[in-house]
PDB file of C-alpha atoms and ligand atoms in Angstrom:
ATOM      1  CA  MET A 654     -42.901   0.811   7.838  1.00  0.00           C
ATOM      2  CA  THR A 655     -43.259  -2.495   9.465  1.00  0.00           C
ATOM      3  CA  CYS A 656     -41.960  -3.714  12.773  1.00  0.00           C
ATOM      4  CA  GLN A 657     -39.736  -5.920  10.781  1.00  0.00           C
ATOM      5  CA  ASP A 658     -38.311  -3.062   8.523  1.00  0.00           C
ATOM      6  CA  HIS A 659     -37.375  -1.528  12.090  1.00  0.00           C
ATOM      7  CA  LYS A 660     -35.747  -5.099  13.171  1.00  0.00           C
ATOM      8  CA  ASP A 661     -34.124  -5.350  10.455  1.00  0.00           C
ATOM      9  CA  LEU A 662     -32.456  -1.886  10.849  1.00  0.00           C
ATOM     10  CA  MET A 663     -31.795  -2.479  14.511  1.00  0.00           C
ATOM     11  CA  MET A 664     -27.960  -3.652  14.010  1.00  0.00           C
ATOM     12  CA  ALA A 665     -27.419  -0.942  11.683  1.00  0.00           C
ATOM     13  CA  TYR A 666     -29.137   1.281  14.747  1.00  0.00           C
ATOM     14  CA  LEU A 667     -26.464   0.028  17.082  1.00  0.00           C
ATOM     15  CA  ASP A 668     -23.784   0.063  14.857  1.00  0.00           C
ATOM     16  CA  ASP A 669     -24.533   3.903  14.516  1.00  0.00           C
ATOM     17  CA  GLU A 670     -24.865   3.422  10.601  1.00  0.00           C
ATOM     18  CA  LEU A 671     -27.757   5.055  10.034  1.00  0.00           C
ATOM     19  CA  ASP A 672     -28.309   8.281   8.533  1.00  0.00           C
ATOM     20  CA  GLU A 673     -29.945  11.017  10.366  1.00  0.00           C
ATOM     21  CA  GLN A 674     -33.497  10.531   8.524  1.00  0.00           C
ATOM     22  CA  GLN A 675     -33.869   7.056   9.364  1.00  0.00           C
ATOM     23  CA  LYS A 676     -32.755   6.860  12.543  1.00  0.00           C
ATOM     24  CA  ARG A 677     -35.105   9.324  13.666  1.00  0.00           C
ATOM     25  CA  ALA A 678     -37.904   7.471  11.957  1.00  0.00           C
ATOM     26  CA  PHE A 679     -36.409   4.105  14.042  1.00  0.00           C
ATOM     27  CA  GLU A 680     -36.198   6.245  17.210  1.00  0.00           C
ATOM     28  CA  GLU A 681     -39.693   8.058  16.848  1.00  0.00           C
ATOM     29  CA  HIS A 682     -41.260   3.704  15.870  1.00  0.00           C
ATOM     30  CA  LEU A 683     -39.583   2.994  18.945  1.00  0.00           C
ATOM     31  CA  ALA A 684     -41.247   5.517  21.061  1.00  0.00           C
ATOM     32  CA  GLY A 685     -44.703   4.303  20.629  1.00  0.00           C
ATOM     33  CA  CYS A 686     -43.508   0.364  20.027  1.00  0.00           C
ATOM     34  CA  PRO A 687     -42.578  -1.342  23.140  1.00  0.00           C
ATOM     35  CA  ASP A 688     -42.286  -4.595  21.416  1.00  0.00           C
ATOM     36  CA  CYS A 689     -39.741  -3.278  19.355  1.00  0.00           C
ATOM     37  CA  THR A 690     -38.140  -1.406  22.092  1.00  0.00           C
ATOM     38  CA  ARG A 691     -37.354  -4.531  23.915  1.00  0.00           C
ATOM     39  CA  GLU A 692     -35.613  -6.257  20.745  1.00  0.00           C
ATOM     40  CA  LEU A 693     -33.263  -3.458  20.802  1.00  0.00           C
ATOM     41  CA  ALA A 694     -32.555  -4.074  23.896  1.00  0.00           C
ATOM     42  CA  GLN A 695     -31.694  -7.630  23.597  1.00  0.00           C
ATOM     43  CA  PHE A 696     -29.727  -6.873  20.091  1.00  0.00           C
ATOM     44  CA  ARG A 697     -27.461  -4.472  22.292  1.00  0.00           C
ATOM     45  CA  LYS A 698     -26.981  -7.321  24.735  1.00  0.00           C
ATOM     46  CA  LEU A 699     -26.033  -9.260  21.780  1.00  0.00           C
ATOM     47  CA  LYS A 700     -23.720  -6.451  20.605  1.00  0.00           C
ATOM     48  CA  ARG A 701     -21.699  -5.923  23.971  1.00  0.00           C
ATOM     49  CA  MET A 702     -21.283  -9.916  23.945  1.00  0.00           C
ATOM     50  CA  THR A 703     -19.986  -9.780  20.433  1.00  0.00           C
ATOM     51  CA  ASP A 704     -17.991  -6.959  21.039  1.00  0.00           C
ATOM     52  CA  CYS A 705     -16.717  -8.467  23.843  1.00  0.00           C
ATOM     53  CA  VAL A 706     -15.798 -11.750  22.016  1.00  0.00           C
ATOM     54  CA  ALA A 707     -14.303  -9.726  19.593  1.00  0.00           C
ATOM     55  CA  PHE A 708     -12.023  -7.613  22.305  1.00  0.00           C
ATOM     56  CA  VAL A 709     -11.219 -10.861  23.787  1.00  0.00           C
ATOM     57  CA  GLU A 710     -10.024 -12.701  20.648  1.00  0.00           C
ATOM     58  CA  PRO A 711      -6.616 -10.568  20.354  1.00  0.00           C
ATOM     59  CA  GLU A 712      -5.850 -10.578  24.078  1.00  0.00           C
ATOM     60  CA  GLU A 713      -5.941 -14.620  23.870  1.00  0.00           C
ATOM     61  CA  ARG A 714      -4.087 -14.771  20.961  1.00  0.00           C
ATOM     62  CA  ILE A 715      -1.032 -12.343  23.185  1.00  0.00           C
ATOM     63  CA  TRP A 716      -1.409 -14.870  25.810  1.00  0.00           C
ATOM     64  CA  GLU A 717      -0.860 -17.612  23.330  1.00  0.00           C
ATOM     65  CA  GLN A 718       2.355 -15.599  22.188  1.00  0.00           C
ATOM     66  CA  TYR A 719       3.332 -14.957  25.672  1.00  0.00           C
ATOM     67  CA  TRP A 720       3.248 -18.670  26.556  1.00  0.00           C
ATOM     68  CA  GLY A 721       5.263 -19.607  23.678  1.00  0.00           C
ATOM     69  CA  ASN A 722       7.776 -17.220  24.257  1.00  0.00           C
ATOM     70  CA  VAL A 723       8.129 -18.720  27.802  1.00  0.00           C
ATOM     71  CA  TYR A 724       7.971 -21.949  26.509  1.00  0.00           C
ATOM     72  CA  ASN A 725      10.755 -21.034  23.987  1.00  0.00           C
ATOM     73  CA  ARG A 726      12.934 -19.261  27.052  1.00  0.00           C
ATOM     74  CA  ILE A 727      12.624 -22.622  29.249  1.00  0.00           C
ATOM     75  CA  GLU A 728      13.464 -24.629  26.227  1.00  0.00           C
ATOM     76  CA  ARG A 729      16.600 -22.111  25.370  1.00  0.00           C
ATOM     77  CA  GLY A 730      17.336 -22.082  29.397  1.00  0.00           C
ATOM     78  CA  THR A 731      17.370 -25.697  29.952  1.00  0.00           C
ATOM     79  CA  GLY A 732      19.408 -26.308  26.340  1.00  0.00           C
ATOM     80  CA  TRP A 733      22.004 -23.803  27.578  1.00  0.00           C
ATOM     81  CA  LEU A 734      21.998 -25.608  30.942  1.00  0.00           C
ATOM     82  CA  LEU A 735      22.831 -28.959  29.827  1.00  0.00           C
ATOM     83  CA  PHE A 736      25.394 -27.543  26.983  1.00  0.00           C
ATOM     84  CA  SER A 737      27.027 -25.540  30.204  1.00  0.00           C
ATOM     85  CA  LEU A 738      27.031 -28.649  32.120  1.00  0.00           C
ATOM     86  CA  ALA A 739      28.131 -31.128  29.573  1.00  0.00           C
ATOM     87  CA  ALA A 740      30.791 -28.197  28.181  1.00  0.00           C
ATOM     88  CA  ILE A 741      32.075 -27.776  32.142  1.00  0.00           C
ATOM     89  CA  ILE A 742      31.855 -31.812  32.911  1.00  0.00           C
ATOM     90  CA  LEU A 743      34.038 -32.096  29.334  1.00  0.00           C
ATOM     91  CA  PHE A 744      36.626 -29.411  30.122  1.00  0.00           C
ATOM     92  CA  ILE A 745      37.184 -30.162  33.887  1.00  0.00           C
ATOM     93  CA  TYR A 746      37.731 -33.959  32.696  1.00  0.00           C
ATOM     94  CA  GLY A 747      39.974 -33.225  29.831  1.00  0.00           C
ATOM     95  CA  GLY A 748      41.898 -30.747  32.065  1.00  0.00           C
ATOM     96  CA  PHE A 749      42.373 -33.610  34.540  1.00  0.00           C
ATOM     97  CA  GLN A 750      43.603 -35.713  32.046  1.00  0.00           C
ATOM     98  CA  LEU A 751      46.109 -32.992  31.184  1.00  0.00           C
ATOM     99  CA  ILE A 752      46.992 -31.865  34.722  1.00  0.00           C
ATOM    100  CA  GLU A 753      47.062 -35.212  36.046  1.00  0.00           C
ATOM    101  CA  SER A 754      50.851 -35.537  35.405  1.00  0.00           C
ATOM    102  CA  ILE A 755      51.176 -32.581  38.062  1.00  0.00           C
ATOM    103  CA  ILE A 756      48.753 -33.444  40.151  1.00  0.00           C
ATOM    104  CA  GLU A 757      50.205 -37.269  40.461  1.00  0.00           C
ATOM    105  CA  ASP A 758      53.670 -35.607  40.851  1.00  0.00           C
ATOM    106  CA  PRO A 759      54.456 -35.921  44.549  1.00  0.00           C
ATOM    107  CA  THR A 760      57.032 -32.912  44.464  1.00  0.00           C
ATOM    108  CA  VAL A 761      54.411 -30.371  43.937  1.00  0.00           C
ATOM    109  CA  SER A 762      52.019 -29.374  46.876  1.00  0.00           C
ATOM    110  CA  VAL A 763      48.308 -29.971  47.423  1.00  0.00           C
ATOM    111  CA  LEU A 764      47.870 -25.896  47.227  1.00  0.00           C
ATOM    112  CA  MET A 765      49.464 -26.069  43.918  1.00  0.00           C
ATOM    113  CA  LYS A 766      47.166 -28.558  42.985  1.00  0.00           C
ATOM    114  CA  ILE A 767      43.930 -26.821  44.542  1.00  0.00           C
ATOM    115  CA  GLY A 768      44.840 -23.975  42.953  1.00  0.00           C
ATOM    116  CA  LEU A 769      45.728 -25.271  39.475  1.00  0.00           C
ATOM    117  CA  LEU A 770      42.083 -27.695  39.516  1.00  0.00           C
ATOM    118  CA  ALA A 771      40.500 -23.768  40.810  1.00  0.00           C
ATOM    119  CA  LEU A 772      42.129 -21.673  37.806  1.00  0.00           C
ATOM    120  CA  LEU A 773      41.127 -24.862  35.217  1.00  0.00           C
ATOM    121  CA  GLY A 774      37.346 -24.554  37.293  1.00  0.00           C
ATOM    122  CA  GLY A 775      37.184 -20.918  36.730  1.00  0.00           C
ATOM    123  CA  LEU A 776      38.777 -20.944  33.243  1.00  0.00           C
ATOM    124  CA  VAL A 777      36.257 -23.281  31.875  1.00  0.00           C
ATOM    125  CA  ILE A 778      33.143 -21.230  33.238  1.00  0.00           C
ATOM    126  CA  LEU A 779      34.422 -17.797  31.701  1.00  0.00           C
ATOM    127  CA  PHE A 780      35.202 -20.038  28.345  1.00  0.00           C
ATOM    128  CA  VAL A 781      31.239 -21.443  28.321  1.00  0.00           C
ATOM    129  CA  SER A 782      30.254 -17.956  29.538  1.00  0.00           C
ATOM    130  CA  VAL A 783      31.753 -16.442  26.573  1.00  0.00           C
ATOM    131  CA  LEU A 784      30.657 -19.025  24.434  1.00  0.00           C
ATOM    132  CA  ARG A 785      27.379 -18.939  25.035  1.00  0.00           C
ATOM    133  CA  GLU A 786      27.416 -15.178  24.762  1.00  0.00           C
ATOM    134  CA  ARG A 787      28.707 -15.284  21.244  1.00  0.00           C
ATOM    135  CA  VAL A 788      26.709 -18.596  19.976  1.00  0.00           C
ATOM    136  CA  TYR A 789      23.400 -16.311  21.599  1.00  0.00           C
ATOM    137  CA  PHE A 790      23.950 -13.172  19.977  1.00  0.00           C
ATOM    138  CA  TRP A 791      25.222 -15.167  16.753  1.00  0.00           C
ATOM    139  CA  SER A 792      21.944 -16.883  16.807  1.00  0.00           C
ATOM    140  CA  ARG A 793      19.896 -13.603  17.430  1.00  0.00           C
ATOM    141  CA  ASP A 794      21.559 -12.075  14.386  1.00  0.00           C
ATOM    142  CA  ARG A 795      20.538 -14.404  12.440  1.00  0.00           C
ATOM    143  CA  TYR A 796      17.147 -14.635  13.384  1.00  0.00           C
ATOM    144  CA  ARG A 797      16.939 -11.076  12.884  1.00  0.00           C
ATOM    145  CA  ASP A 798      18.027 -11.446   9.168  1.00  0.00           C
ATOM    146  CA  VAL A 799      15.747 -14.058   8.482  1.00  0.00           C
ATOM    147  CA  ARG A 800      13.340 -12.068   9.865  1.00  0.00           C
ATOM    148  CA  ARG A 801      13.993  -8.716   7.886  1.00  0.00           C
TER     149      ARG A 801
HETATM  150 ZN1   ZN B2196     -41.905  -1.695  16.609  1.00  0.00          ZN
END
């Protein structure tokens, strides 16, 4: 066998794909051939590098997925925040309209008015919170159905 024949076997040798006989012949040749030994070292380095690349690739995908999820979470969080704010503003405004007559009624005490506003505010926040939860679980269930 020539040196070129051995060089052709190097990748297979590094991948441990040679049978016992081929392996022994290859190692015997290496023992007496510094040229092939040097080349094998380079192949080994190359293999380690390509193994590294192959190892890094799925990891990068995980990171991409991670940042995708973070982006989704930020997007959803922002959406919820805007939705909540809008809902609170609209409900408080609507509530104001509704209890305006009470607020403007001079016979109702200031403390009563503050109490009413606090009650309304609390109700709005609770309502939005429950609504958010409902919509969140509903969209998640739907998502799960689509995935299934
Ligand atoms: Zn050789």
